PDB file of C-alpha atoms and ligand atoms in Angstrom:
ATOM      1  CA  MET A   1       0.000   0.000   0.000  1.00 74.00           C
ATOM      2  CA  ALA A   2       1.207   3.502  -0.785  1.00 79.00           C
ATOM      3  CA  LYS A   3       2.594   5.672   2.014  1.00 84.00           C
ATOM      4  CA  HIS A   4      -0.020   7.800   3.835  1.00 94.00           C
ATOM      5  CA  TRP A   5      -2.974   5.739   2.654  1.00 95.00           C
ATOM      6  CA  ALA A   6      -5.114   3.886   5.201  1.00 96.00           C
ATOM      7  CA  GLU A   7      -6.230   1.417   2.560  1.00 96.00           C
ATOM      8  CA  PRO A   8      -5.290   0.725  -1.052  1.00 96.00           C
ATOM      9  CA  VAL A   9      -6.594   3.451  -3.361  1.00 96.00           C
ATOM     10  CA  THR A  10      -8.325   0.802  -5.452  1.00 97.00           C
ATOM     11  CA  THR A  11     -10.398  -0.203  -2.417  1.00 96.00           C
ATOM     12  CA  ALA A  12     -11.006   3.343  -1.182  1.00 97.00           C
ATOM     13  CA  LEU A  13     -12.373   4.493  -4.545  1.00 98.00           C
ATOM     14  CA  ARG A  14     -13.955   1.352  -6.004  1.00 96.00           C
ATOM     15  CA  ALA A  15     -17.498   2.109  -7.140  1.00 95.00           C
ATOM     16  CA  ASP A  16     -19.149  -1.149  -5.993  1.00 94.00           C
ATOM     17  CA  GLY A  17     -22.527  -0.507  -4.412  1.00 93.00           C
ATOM     18  CA  LEU A  18     -22.022   3.243  -4.312  1.00 95.00           C
ATOM     19  CA  ARG A  19     -24.959   5.676  -4.456  1.00 97.00           C
ATOM     20  CA  VAL A  20     -24.056   8.720  -6.551  1.00 97.00           C
ATOM     21  CA  SER A  21     -26.410  10.874  -4.467  1.00 95.00           C
ATOM     22  CA  GLU A  22     -24.332   9.998  -1.385  1.00 96.00           C
ATOM     23  CA  ILE A  23     -20.913  10.873  -2.780  1.00 97.00           C
ATOM     24  CA  ASP A  24     -19.160  13.616  -0.796  1.00 98.00           C
ATOM     25  CA  PRO A  25     -17.104  15.528  -3.389  1.00 98.00           C
ATOM     26  CA  SER A  26     -15.055  17.208  -0.648  1.00 98.00           C
ATOM     27  CA  ALA A  27     -13.924  13.902   0.884  1.00 98.00           C
ATOM     28  CA  THR A  28     -10.416  12.485   0.528  1.00 98.00           C
ATOM     29  CA  PRO A  29     -11.086   8.733   0.893  1.00 97.00           C
ATOM     30  CA  GLY A  30      -8.240   6.585   2.115  1.00 97.00           C
ATOM     31  CA  PHE A  31      -5.668   9.385   2.365  1.00 97.00           C
ATOM     32  CA  THR A  32      -4.398  10.128   5.855  1.00 96.00           C
ATOM     33  CA  GLY A  33      -2.469  13.328   5.071  1.00 95.00           C
ATOM     34  CA  ASP A  34      -3.458  16.943   4.457  1.00 96.00           C
ATOM     35  CA  LYS A  35      -3.258  19.205   1.418  1.00 97.00           C
ATOM     36  CA  GLN A  36       0.375  20.129   1.973  1.00 97.00           C
ATOM     37  CA  LEU A  37       1.456  16.503   2.208  1.00 96.00           C
ATOM     38  CA  GLY A  38      -0.793  15.586  -0.712  1.00 96.00           C
ATOM     39  CA  LYS A  39       0.857  18.148  -2.948  1.00 96.00           C
ATOM     40  CA  GLN A  40       4.306  17.077  -1.883  1.00 96.00           C
ATOM     41  CA  LEU A  41       3.479  13.428  -2.519  1.00 96.00           C
ATOM     42  CA  LEU A  42       2.141  14.232  -5.956  1.00 95.00           C
ATOM     43  CA  SER A  43       5.587  15.078  -7.279  1.00 93.00           C
ATOM     44  CA  GLU A  44       7.200  12.142  -5.456  1.00 96.00           C
ATOM     45  CA  ARG A  45       4.636   9.681  -6.791  1.00 96.00           C
ATOM     46  CA  GLY A  46       4.741  11.310 -10.216  1.00 96.00           C
ATOM     47  CA  ALA A  47       8.382  10.206 -10.429  1.00 96.00           C
ATOM     48  CA  VAL A  48       7.348   6.630  -9.582  1.00 97.00           C
ATOM     49  CA  LEU A  49       4.649   6.781 -12.240  1.00 97.00           C
ATOM     50  CA  SER A  50       7.147   8.093 -14.750  1.00 97.00           C
ATOM     51  CA  ASP A  51       9.529   5.195 -14.087  1.00 97.00           C
ATOM     52  CA  LEU A  52       6.735   2.657 -14.530  1.00 97.00           C
ATOM     53  CA  GLN A  53       5.554   4.342 -17.711  1.00 97.00           C
ATOM     54  CA  GLU A  54       9.057   4.079 -19.138  1.00 97.00           C
ATOM     55  CA  ARG A  55       9.022   0.343 -18.426  1.00 98.00           C
ATOM     56  CA  LEU A  56       5.713   0.034 -20.258  1.00 98.00           C
ATOM     57  CA  PHE A  57       7.124   1.989 -23.188  1.00 98.00           C
ATOM     58  CA  ALA A  58      10.264  -0.169 -23.272  1.00 97.00           C
ATOM     59  CA  ASP A  59       8.103  -3.288 -23.140  1.00 97.00           C
ATOM     60  CA  GLY A  60       6.092  -2.037 -26.130  1.00 97.00           C
ATOM     61  CA  ARG A  61       9.276  -1.289 -28.042  1.00 96.00           C
ATOM     62  CA  THR A  62      10.524  -4.840 -27.552  1.00 95.00           C
ATOM     63  CA  GLY A  63       7.437  -6.740 -28.635  1.00 94.00           C
ATOM     64  CA  GLY A  64       5.239  -6.415 -25.524  1.00 96.00           C
ATOM     65  CA  LYS A  65       1.526  -6.090 -26.172  1.00 97.00           C
ATOM     66  CA  ARG A  66       0.427  -4.297 -23.057  1.00 98.00           C
ATOM     67  CA  SER A  67      -1.018  -0.801 -22.708  1.00 98.00           C
ATOM     68  CA  VAL A  68      -3.039   1.184 -20.183  1.00 98.00           C
ATOM     69  CA  LEU A  69      -6.188   3.172 -20.870  1.00 98.00           C
ATOM     70  CA  LEU A  70      -7.312   5.879 -18.459  1.00 98.00           C
ATOM     71  CA  VAL A  71     -10.919   6.891 -19.062  1.00 98.00           C
ATOM     72  CA  LEU A  72     -11.832  10.245 -17.508  1.00 98.00           C
ATOM     73  CA  GLN A  73     -15.442  11.251 -17.028  1.00 98.00           C
ATOM     74  CA  GLY A  74     -16.825  14.131 -15.030  1.00 97.00           C
ATOM     75  CA  MET A  75     -19.038  17.178 -15.237  1.00 94.00           C
ATOM     76  CA  ASP A  76     -17.592  20.464 -16.503  1.00 92.00           C
ATOM     77  CA  THR A  77     -14.929  21.875 -14.164  1.00 95.00           C
ATOM     78  CA  ALA A  78     -14.485  18.494 -12.434  1.00 96.00           C
ATOM     79  CA  GLY A  79     -10.798  18.748 -13.287  1.00 96.00           C
ATOM     80  CA  LYS A  80     -10.220  16.331 -16.152  1.00 96.00           C
ATOM     81  CA  GLY A  81      -7.849  18.795 -17.784  1.00 95.00           C
ATOM     82  CA  GLY A  82      -5.906  19.149 -14.529  1.00 95.00           C
ATOM     83  CA  ILE A  83      -5.422  15.376 -14.416  1.00 95.00           C
ATOM     84  CA  VAL A  84      -4.038  15.454 -17.923  1.00 94.00           C
ATOM     85  CA  ARG A  85      -1.651  18.326 -17.105  1.00 94.00           C
ATOM     86  CA  HIS A  86      -0.538  17.336 -13.634  1.00 93.00           C
ATOM     87  CA  VAL A  87      -0.677  13.535 -13.630  1.00 91.00           C
ATOM     88  CA  ILE A  88      -0.133  12.559 -17.229  1.00 92.00           C
ATOM     89  CA  GLY A  89       2.145  15.603 -17.510  1.00 91.00           C
ATOM     90  CA  SER A  90       4.655  13.910 -15.225  1.00 92.00           C
ATOM     91  CA  VAL A  91       5.432  11.171 -17.752  1.00 95.00           C
ATOM     92  CA  ASP A  92       7.305  11.169 -21.057  1.00 95.00           C
ATOM     93  CA  PRO A  93       4.931  12.588 -23.713  1.00 95.00           C
ATOM     94  CA  GLN A  94       6.053  10.066 -26.326  1.00 96.00           C
ATOM     95  CA  GLY A  95       4.483   7.327 -24.213  1.00 96.00           C
ATOM     96  CA  VAL A  96       1.106   9.030 -23.954  1.00 97.00           C
ATOM     97  CA  ASP A  97      -1.772   9.096 -26.417  1.00 97.00           C
ATOM     98  CA  HIS A  98      -4.345  11.703 -25.397  1.00 97.00           C
ATOM     99  CA  ALA A  99      -7.775  11.772 -27.016  1.00 98.00           C
ATOM    100  CA  SER A 100     -10.672  14.057 -26.170  1.00 97.00           C
ATOM    101  CA  PHE A 101     -14.187  13.376 -27.351  1.00 98.00           C
ATOM    102  CA  GLY A 102     -16.581  16.238 -27.956  1.00 97.00           C
ATOM    103  CA  VAL A 103     -19.852  16.506 -29.841  1.00 97.00           C
ATOM    104  CA  PRO A 104     -19.529  13.962 -32.671  1.00 98.00           C
ATOM    105  CA  THR A 105     -18.560  15.357 -36.073  1.00 98.00           C
ATOM    106  CA  GLU A 106     -20.704  14.762 -39.151  1.00 98.00           C
ATOM    107  CA  GLU A 107     -18.407  11.909 -40.149  1.00 98.00           C
ATOM    108  CA  GLU A 108     -18.552  10.343 -36.682  1.00 98.00           C
ATOM    109  CA  LYS A 109     -22.344  10.547 -36.704  1.00 96.00           C
ATOM    110  CA  GLN A 110     -22.391   8.292 -39.778  1.00 97.00           C
ATOM    111  CA  HIS A 111     -20.901   5.443 -37.718  1.00 98.00           C
ATOM    112  CA  ASP A 112     -21.835   3.607 -34.562  1.00 97.00           C
ATOM    113  CA  PHE A 113     -20.840   5.289 -31.306  1.00 98.00           C
ATOM    114  CA  LEU A 114     -17.779   3.113 -30.706  1.00 98.00           C
ATOM    115  CA  TRP A 115     -16.231   3.820 -34.104  1.00 98.00           C
ATOM    116  CA  ARG A 116     -14.334   6.932 -33.059  1.00 98.00           C
ATOM    117  CA  ILE A 117     -13.327   5.267 -29.793  1.00 98.00           C
ATOM    118  CA  HIS A 118     -11.796   2.206 -31.489  1.00 97.00           C
ATOM    119  CA  LYS A 119      -9.611   4.466 -33.584  1.00 98.00           C
ATOM    120  CA  ARG A 120      -8.018   6.049 -30.515  1.00 98.00           C
ATOM    121  CA  LEU A 121      -7.217   2.966 -28.448  1.00 98.00           C
ATOM    122  CA  PRO A 122      -3.626   3.076 -27.179  1.00 98.00           C
ATOM    123  CA  ALA A 123      -0.951   1.202 -29.103  1.00 98.00           C
ATOM    124  CA  HIS A 124       1.291  -1.311 -27.335  1.00 98.00           C
ATOM    125  CA  GLY A 125       3.463   0.361 -24.721  1.00 98.00           C
ATOM    126  CA  GLN A 126       1.304   3.484 -24.517  1.00 98.00           C
ATOM    127  CA  ILE A 127      -0.800   5.068 -21.823  1.00 98.00           C
ATOM    128  CA  GLY A 128      -3.986   6.199 -23.545  1.00 98.00           C
ATOM    129  CA  VAL A 129      -6.031   8.939 -21.937  1.00 98.00           C
ATOM    130  CA  PHE A 130      -9.655   9.484 -22.863  1.00 98.00           C
ATOM    131  CA  ASP A 131     -10.820  12.954 -21.858  1.00 98.00           C
ATOM    132  CA  ARG A 132     -14.535  12.063 -22.067  1.00 98.00           C
ATOM    133  CA  SER A 133     -15.252   8.840 -23.882  1.00 98.00           C
ATOM    134  CA  HIS A 134     -17.891   6.385 -25.105  1.00 98.00           C
ATOM    135  CA  TYR A 135     -19.626   7.048 -21.782  1.00 98.00           C
ATOM    136  CA  GLU A 136     -20.872  10.377 -23.144  1.00 98.00           C
ATOM    137  CA  ASP A 137     -23.143   8.193 -25.264  1.00 98.00           C
ATOM    138  CA  VAL A 138     -24.962   7.067 -22.129  1.00 98.00           C
ATOM    139  CA  LEU A 139     -24.527  10.327 -20.162  1.00 98.00           C
ATOM    140  CA  VAL A 140     -25.194  13.523 -22.142  1.00 98.00           C
ATOM    141  CA  VAL A 141     -27.034  11.467 -24.781  1.00 98.00           C
ATOM    142  CA  ARG A 142     -29.307   9.880 -22.178  1.00 98.00           C
ATOM    143  CA  VAL A 143     -29.912  13.100 -20.232  1.00 98.00           C
ATOM    144  CA  HIS A 144     -30.908  15.025 -23.367  1.00 97.00           C
ATOM    145  CA  ASN A 145     -32.614  12.162 -25.224  1.00 96.00           C
ATOM    146  CA  LEU A 146     -30.301  12.609 -28.180  1.00 97.00           C
ATOM    147  CA  VAL A 147     -31.220   9.106 -29.314  1.00 97.00           C
ATOM    148  CA  PRO A 148     -34.297   7.048 -28.359  1.00 97.00           C
ATOM    149  CA  GLN A 149     -34.142   5.196 -25.044  1.00 97.00           C
ATOM    150  CA  ALA A 150     -34.317   1.831 -26.836  1.00 97.00           C
ATOM    151  CA  GLU A 151     -31.010   2.731 -28.455  1.00 97.00           C
ATOM    152  CA  TRP A 152     -29.055   4.017 -25.455  1.00 98.00           C
ATOM    153  CA  GLU A 153     -30.350   1.151 -23.288  1.00 98.00           C
ATOM    154  CA  GLN A 154     -28.453  -1.297 -25.501  1.00 98.00           C
ATOM    155  CA  ARG A 155     -25.229   0.602 -25.152  1.00 98.00           C
ATOM    156  CA  TYR A 156     -24.371  -0.605 -21.643  1.00 98.00           C
ATOM    157  CA  ASP A 157     -24.018  -4.182 -22.897  1.00 98.00           C
ATOM    158  CA  LEU A 158     -22.234  -3.046 -26.046  1.00 98.00           C
ATOM    159  CA  ILE A 159     -19.772  -1.094 -23.908  1.00 98.00           C
ATOM    160  CA  ASN A 160     -19.117  -4.092 -21.664  1.00 98.00           C
ATOM    161  CA  THR A 161     -18.476  -6.350 -24.636  1.00 98.00           C
ATOM    162  CA  PHE A 162     -16.205  -3.762 -26.217  1.00 98.00           C
ATOM    163  CA  GLU A 163     -14.211  -3.233 -23.024  1.00 98.00           C
ATOM    164  CA  ARG A 164     -13.859  -6.981 -22.523  1.00 98.00           C
ATOM    165  CA  GLU A 165     -12.274  -7.244 -25.984  1.00 98.00           C
ATOM    166  CA  VAL A 166      -9.965  -4.328 -25.291  1.00 98.00           C
ATOM    167  CA  ALA A 167      -8.882  -5.837 -21.963  1.00 98.00           C
ATOM    168  CA  ASP A 168      -8.369  -9.280 -23.537  1.00 98.00           C
ATOM    169  CA  ALA A 169      -6.107  -7.700 -26.135  1.00 98.00           C
ATOM    170  CA  GLY A 170      -3.736  -6.540 -23.376  1.00 98.00           C
ATOM    171  CA  THR A 171      -5.030  -3.133 -22.298  1.00 98.00           C
ATOM    172  CA  THR A 172      -5.504  -2.426 -18.611  1.00 98.00           C
ATOM    173  CA  ILE A 173      -8.553  -0.187 -18.345  1.00 98.00           C
ATOM    174  CA  VAL A 174      -8.865   2.289 -15.479  1.00 98.00           C
ATOM    175  CA  LYS A 175     -12.112   4.248 -15.443  1.00 98.00           C
ATOM    176  CA  VAL A 176     -12.347   7.362 -13.317  1.00 98.00           C
ATOM    177  CA  ALA A 177     -15.551   9.265 -12.596  1.00 98.00           C
ATOM    178  CA  MET A 178     -14.783  12.642 -11.026  1.00 98.00           C
ATOM    179  CA  PHE A 179     -17.403  14.315  -8.884  1.00 98.00           C
ATOM    180  CA  VAL A 180     -17.369  18.024  -8.081  1.00 98.00           C
ATOM    181  CA  SER A 181     -20.053  19.594  -5.870  1.00 98.00           C
ATOM    182  CA  LEU A 182     -22.469  22.101  -7.366  1.00 97.00           C
ATOM    183  CA  ASP A 183     -21.042  24.790  -5.033  1.00 98.00           C
ATOM    184  CA  GLU A 184     -17.464  24.149  -6.054  1.00 98.00           C
ATOM    185  CA  GLN A 185     -18.515  23.987  -9.689  1.00 97.00           C
ATOM    186  CA  LYS A 186     -20.185  27.387  -9.322  1.00 97.00           C
ATOM    187  CA  ARG A 187     -16.978  28.798  -7.847  1.00 97.00           C
ATOM    188  CA  ARG A 188     -14.888  27.392 -10.694  1.00 97.00           C
ATOM    189  CA  LEU A 189     -17.301  28.663 -13.350  1.00 97.00           C
ATOM    190  CA  ARG A 190     -17.320  32.113 -11.706  1.00 97.00           C
ATOM    191  CA  GLU A 191     -13.536  32.144 -11.867  1.00 96.00           C
ATOM    192  CA  ARG A 192     -13.707  31.307 -15.561  1.00 95.00           C
ATOM    193  CA  LEU A 193     -16.020  34.281 -16.057  1.00 97.00           C
ATOM    194  CA  GLU A 194     -14.069  36.711 -13.889  1.00 97.00           C
ATOM    195  CA  ARG A 195     -10.650  35.985 -15.338  1.00 95.00           C
ATOM    196  CA  PRO A 196     -10.042  36.936 -18.979  1.00 96.00           C
ATOM    197  CA  ASP A 197      -7.336  34.257 -19.206  1.00 96.00           C
ATOM    198  CA  LYS A 198     -10.006  31.659 -18.411  1.00 94.00           C
ATOM    199  CA  HIS A 199     -12.777  32.877 -20.712  1.00 95.00           C
ATOM    200  CA  TRP A 200     -11.688  30.418 -23.381  1.00 94.00           C
ATOM    201  CA  LYS A 201     -12.606  27.574 -21.027  1.00 92.00           C
ATOM    202  CA  PHE A 202     -16.123  28.868 -20.434  1.00 94.00           C
ATOM    203  CA  ASN A 203     -19.111  27.631 -22.370  1.00 93.00           C
ATOM    204  CA  PRO A 204     -22.584  29.083 -21.627  1.00 95.00           C
ATOM    205  CA  SER A 205     -24.003  25.548 -21.827  1.00 95.00           C
ATOM    206  CA  ASP A 206     -21.970  24.668 -18.707  1.00 94.00           C
ATOM    207  CA  ILE A 207     -24.502  26.735 -16.718  1.00 96.00           C
ATOM    208  CA  THR A 208     -27.451  25.091 -18.490  1.00 95.00           C
ATOM    209  CA  GLU A 209     -26.105  21.633 -17.660  1.00 95.00           C
ATOM    210  CA  ARG A 210     -26.073  22.461 -13.924  1.00 96.00           C
ATOM    211  CA  GLY A 211     -29.872  22.377 -14.065  1.00 96.00           C
ATOM    212  CA  TYR A 212     -29.721  18.778 -15.242  1.00 97.00           C
ATOM    213  CA  TRP A 213     -27.691  17.531 -12.289  1.00 97.00           C
ATOM    214  CA  PRO A 214     -30.451  15.172 -10.992  1.00 97.00           C
ATOM    215  CA  GLU A 215     -30.668  13.551 -14.441  1.00 98.00           C
ATOM    216  CA  TYR A 216     -26.881  13.313 -14.651  1.00 98.00           C
ATOM    217  CA  GLN A 217     -26.831  11.662 -11.233  1.00 97.00           C
ATOM    218  CA  LYS A 218     -29.197   8.994 -12.556  1.00 98.00           C
ATOM    219  CA  ALA A 219     -27.113   8.526 -15.673  1.00 98.00           C
ATOM    220  CA  TYR A 220     -23.903   8.225 -13.613  1.00 98.00           C
ATOM    221  CA  GLN A 221     -25.611   5.788 -11.268  1.00 98.00           C
ATOM    222  CA  ALA A 222     -26.510   3.626 -14.268  1.00 98.00           C
ATOM    223  CA  ILE A 223     -22.962   3.479 -15.620  1.00 98.00           C
ATOM    224  CA  LEU A 224     -21.547   2.684 -12.189  1.00 98.00           C
ATOM    225  CA  GLU A 225     -24.058  -0.145 -11.796  1.00 97.00           C
ATOM    226  CA  ARG A 226     -24.083  -1.522 -15.317  1.00 98.00           C
ATOM    227  CA  THR A 227     -20.522  -1.078 -16.566  1.00 98.00           C
ATOM    228  CA  ASN A 228     -18.489  -1.663 -13.411  1.00 98.00           C
ATOM    229  CA  THR A 229     -16.710  -4.905 -14.272  1.00 98.00           C
ATOM    230  CA  ASP A 230     -13.636  -6.739 -13.039  1.00 97.00           C
ATOM    231  CA  TYR A 231     -11.901  -6.164 -16.358  1.00 98.00           C
ATOM    232  CA  ALA A 232     -12.819  -2.460 -16.509  1.00 98.00           C
ATOM    233  CA  PRO A 233     -13.664  -1.211 -13.018  1.00 98.00           C
ATOM    234  CA  TRP A 234     -14.940   2.246 -12.174  1.00 98.00           C
ATOM    235  CA  TYR A 235     -13.260   4.378  -9.545  1.00 98.00           C
ATOM    236  CA  VAL A 236     -15.107   7.304  -8.027  1.00 98.00           C
ATOM    237  CA  VAL A 237     -12.862  10.278  -7.321  1.00 98.00           C
ATOM    238  CA  PRO A 238     -14.171  13.173  -5.211  1.00 98.00           C
ATOM    239  CA  ALA A 239     -12.858  16.242  -7.001  1.00 98.00           C
ATOM    240  CA  ASP A 240     -13.502  19.346  -4.896  1.00 98.00           C
ATOM    241  CA  SER A 241      -9.882  19.106  -3.733  1.00 98.00           C
ATOM    242  CA  LYS A 242      -7.830  19.196  -6.892  1.00 97.00           C
ATOM    243  CA  TRP A 243      -4.702  17.982  -5.103  1.00 98.00           C
ATOM    244  CA  TYR A 244      -6.568  14.895  -3.869  1.00 98.00           C
ATOM    245  CA  ALA A 245      -8.049  14.013  -7.265  1.00 98.00           C
ATOM    246  CA  ARG A 246      -4.621  14.287  -8.877  1.00 98.00           C
ATOM    247  CA  LEU A 247      -2.920  12.213  -6.215  1.00 97.00           C
ATOM    248  CA  ALA A 248      -5.664   9.578  -6.316  1.00 97.00           C
ATOM    249  CA  VAL A 249      -5.451   9.166 -10.098  1.00 98.00           C
ATOM    250  CA  THR A 250      -1.648   8.999  -9.872  1.00 97.00           C
ATOM    251  CA  GLU A 251      -2.003   6.147  -7.382  1.00 97.00           C
ATOM    252  CA  LEU A 252      -4.578   4.371  -9.562  1.00 98.00           C
ATOM    253  CA  LEU A 253      -2.192   4.467 -12.510  1.00 98.00           C
ATOM    254  CA  ILE A 254       0.741   3.323 -10.369  1.00 98.00           C
ATOM    255  CA  ASP A 255      -1.387   0.415  -9.190  1.00 98.00           C
ATOM    256  CA  ALA A 256      -2.387  -0.513 -12.749  1.00 98.00           C
ATOM    257  CA  LEU A 257       1.215  -0.408 -13.966  1.00 98.00           C
ATOM    258  CA  ASN A 258       2.517  -2.317 -10.938  1.00 97.00           C
ATOM    259  CA  ARG A 259       0.074  -5.105 -11.677  1.00 97.00           C
ATOM    260  CA  LEU A 260       1.697  -5.546 -15.094  1.00 97.00           C
ATOM    261  CA  GLU A 261       4.934  -6.536 -13.285  1.00 96.00           C
ATOM    262  CA  LEU A 262       7.041  -4.996 -15.989  1.00 95.00           C
ATOM    263  CA  ASP A 263      10.738  -5.795 -16.023  1.00 92.00           C
ATOM    264  CA  TRP A 264      13.238  -3.898 -18.102  1.00 96.00           C
ATOM    265  CA  PRO A 265      13.648  -5.776 -21.381  1.00 94.00           C
ATOM    266  CA  THR A 266      16.743  -7.965 -21.467  1.00 93.00           C
ATOM    267  CA  ALA A 267      19.409  -6.980 -23.975  1.00 93.00           C
ATOM    268  CA  ASP A 268      19.417  -8.923 -27.236  1.00 93.00           C
ATOM    269  CA  PHE A 269      23.159  -8.350 -27.516  1.00 96.00           C
ATOM    270  CA  ASP A 270      26.161  -9.386 -25.427  1.00 97.00           C
ATOM    271  CA  VAL A 271      26.665  -6.458 -23.042  1.00 97.00           C
ATOM    272  CA  ASP A 272      30.294  -7.318 -22.192  1.00 97.00           C
ATOM    273  CA  GLU A 273      31.180  -7.650 -25.825  1.00 97.00           C
ATOM    274  CA  GLN A 274      29.619  -4.272 -26.598  1.00 97.00           C
ATOM    275  CA  LEU A 275      31.488  -2.673 -23.668  1.00 97.00           C
ATOM    276  CA  ARG A 276      34.726  -4.066 -25.053  1.00 98.00           C
ATOM    277  CA  ARG A 277      33.923  -2.732 -28.499  1.00 97.00           C
ATOM    278  CA  LEU A 278      33.088   0.646 -27.028  1.00 97.00           C
ATOM    279  CA  ASP A 279      36.376   0.818 -25.146  1.00 98.00           C
ATOM    280  CA  GLU A 280      38.236   0.006 -28.326  1.00 97.00           C
ATOM    281  CA  SER A 281      36.379   2.525 -30.434  1.00 96.00           C
TER     282      SER A 281
HETATM  283  P1  ADP B 301     -14.740  20.104 -22.544  1.00 71.51           P
HETATM  284  O1  ADP B 301     -16.089  20.615 -22.152  1.00 71.51           O
HETATM  285  O2  ADP B 301     -14.457  18.743 -21.975  1.00 71.51           O
HETATM  286  O3  ADP B 301     -13.647  21.082 -22.302  1.00 71.51           O
HETATM  287  P2  ADP B 301     -15.553  20.415 -25.284  1.00 71.51           P
HETATM  288  O4  ADP B 301     -15.714  21.871 -25.165  1.00 71.51           O
HETATM  289  O5  ADP B 301     -14.998  19.813 -26.534  1.00 71.51           O
HETATM  290  O6  ADP B 301     -14.690  19.819 -24.106  1.00 71.51           O
HETATM  291  O7  ADP B 301     -17.000  19.802 -24.979  1.00 71.51           O
HETATM  292  C1  ADP B 301     -17.278  18.548 -25.062  1.00 71.51           C
HETATM  293  C2  ADP B 301     -18.796  18.497 -25.155  1.00 71.51           C
HETATM  294  O8  ADP B 301     -19.135  17.470 -26.049  1.00 71.51           O
HETATM  295  C3  ADP B 301     -19.449  18.173 -23.838  1.00 71.51           C
HETATM  296  O9  ADP B 301     -20.515  19.036 -23.599  1.00 71.51           O
HETATM  297  C4  ADP B 301     -19.927  16.764 -24.032  1.00 71.51           C
HETATM  298  O10 ADP B 301     -21.070  16.446 -23.287  1.00 71.51           O
HETATM  299  C5  ADP B 301     -20.178  16.748 -25.524  1.00 71.51           C
HETATM  300  N1  ADP B 301     -20.161  15.388 -26.056  1.00 71.51           N
HETATM  301  C6  ADP B 301     -19.168  14.476 -25.977  1.00 71.51           C
HETATM  302  N2  ADP B 301     -19.514  13.322 -26.550  1.00 71.51           N
HETATM  303  C7  ADP B 301     -20.768  13.477 -27.006  1.00 71.51           C
HETATM  304  C8  ADP B 301     -21.678  12.631 -27.682  1.00 71.51           C
HETATM  305  N3  ADP B 301     -21.349  11.391 -28.001  1.00 71.51           N
HETATM  306  N4  ADP B 301     -22.873  13.141 -28.014  1.00 71.51           N
HETATM  307  C9  ADP B 301     -23.197  14.408 -27.696  1.00 71.51           C
HETATM  308  N5  ADP B 301     -22.391  15.256 -27.059  1.00 71.51           N
HETATM  309  C10 ADP B 301     -21.181  14.804 -26.700  1.00 71.51           C
END
């Protein structure tokens, strides 16, 4: 177990049996330290994550077929972008494949909802990051009835089948649902409005969506109940404290990479012979 955690992060955040309406977004489950320690640990643990990521990359370069996929879901301002910058930002960019999924393009609309997702799955040795994902097709789509219920109802099973195939092909899937409180979200949206350097992040529809929070809660509850599998588990990350959310996701990725038990690839050349050659050169 990681230092300063009362229980493994995977246990503290596992979504099994959780009621979305009972999530406390200001909580810091499992962590025994405070903000100062959390921030300090983030850089320490980021270095551990970086080392593990390099092993994964090296494994991919030498024929390994493993990869990791981090799926990030959360309401606006929940901090998905901060995870990308501060957690994923601590590893070598050449080992990361970042994909964000917005309103489907005309071309994407011509295909089934998993088409654009398939195309962005991480290659061997990569950490893929989905900033929003196929879950939008049972979240925003469900809340706003963008397709008939009969269609989105089928998607939970389709998603499970899809994720099973992805996992069987060697990808460790880590799904993170970030929850920010309505109060904290209001504060973050106000900041976006009050600071000219943040206007670009603001979208008037973010305020509209706040009114749909009860419907979103139902939609989140459904994904946590219907797509929380052993091969692609959901983790629920309270996100009012940015430092906690970042530390928690760092630990989830460390855990996923540790479970791969990656060794450095063995040399396919005689090291002593090459040292001799080097000395002579
Ligand atoms: P963000 O809000 O994450 O910074 P964007 O400004 O690109 O990124 O917004 C993404 C928007 O696209 C969100 O409002 C999201 O709900 C919407 N979206 C994503 N996937 C779908 C989908 N499959 N159908 C409809 N809307 C979607």
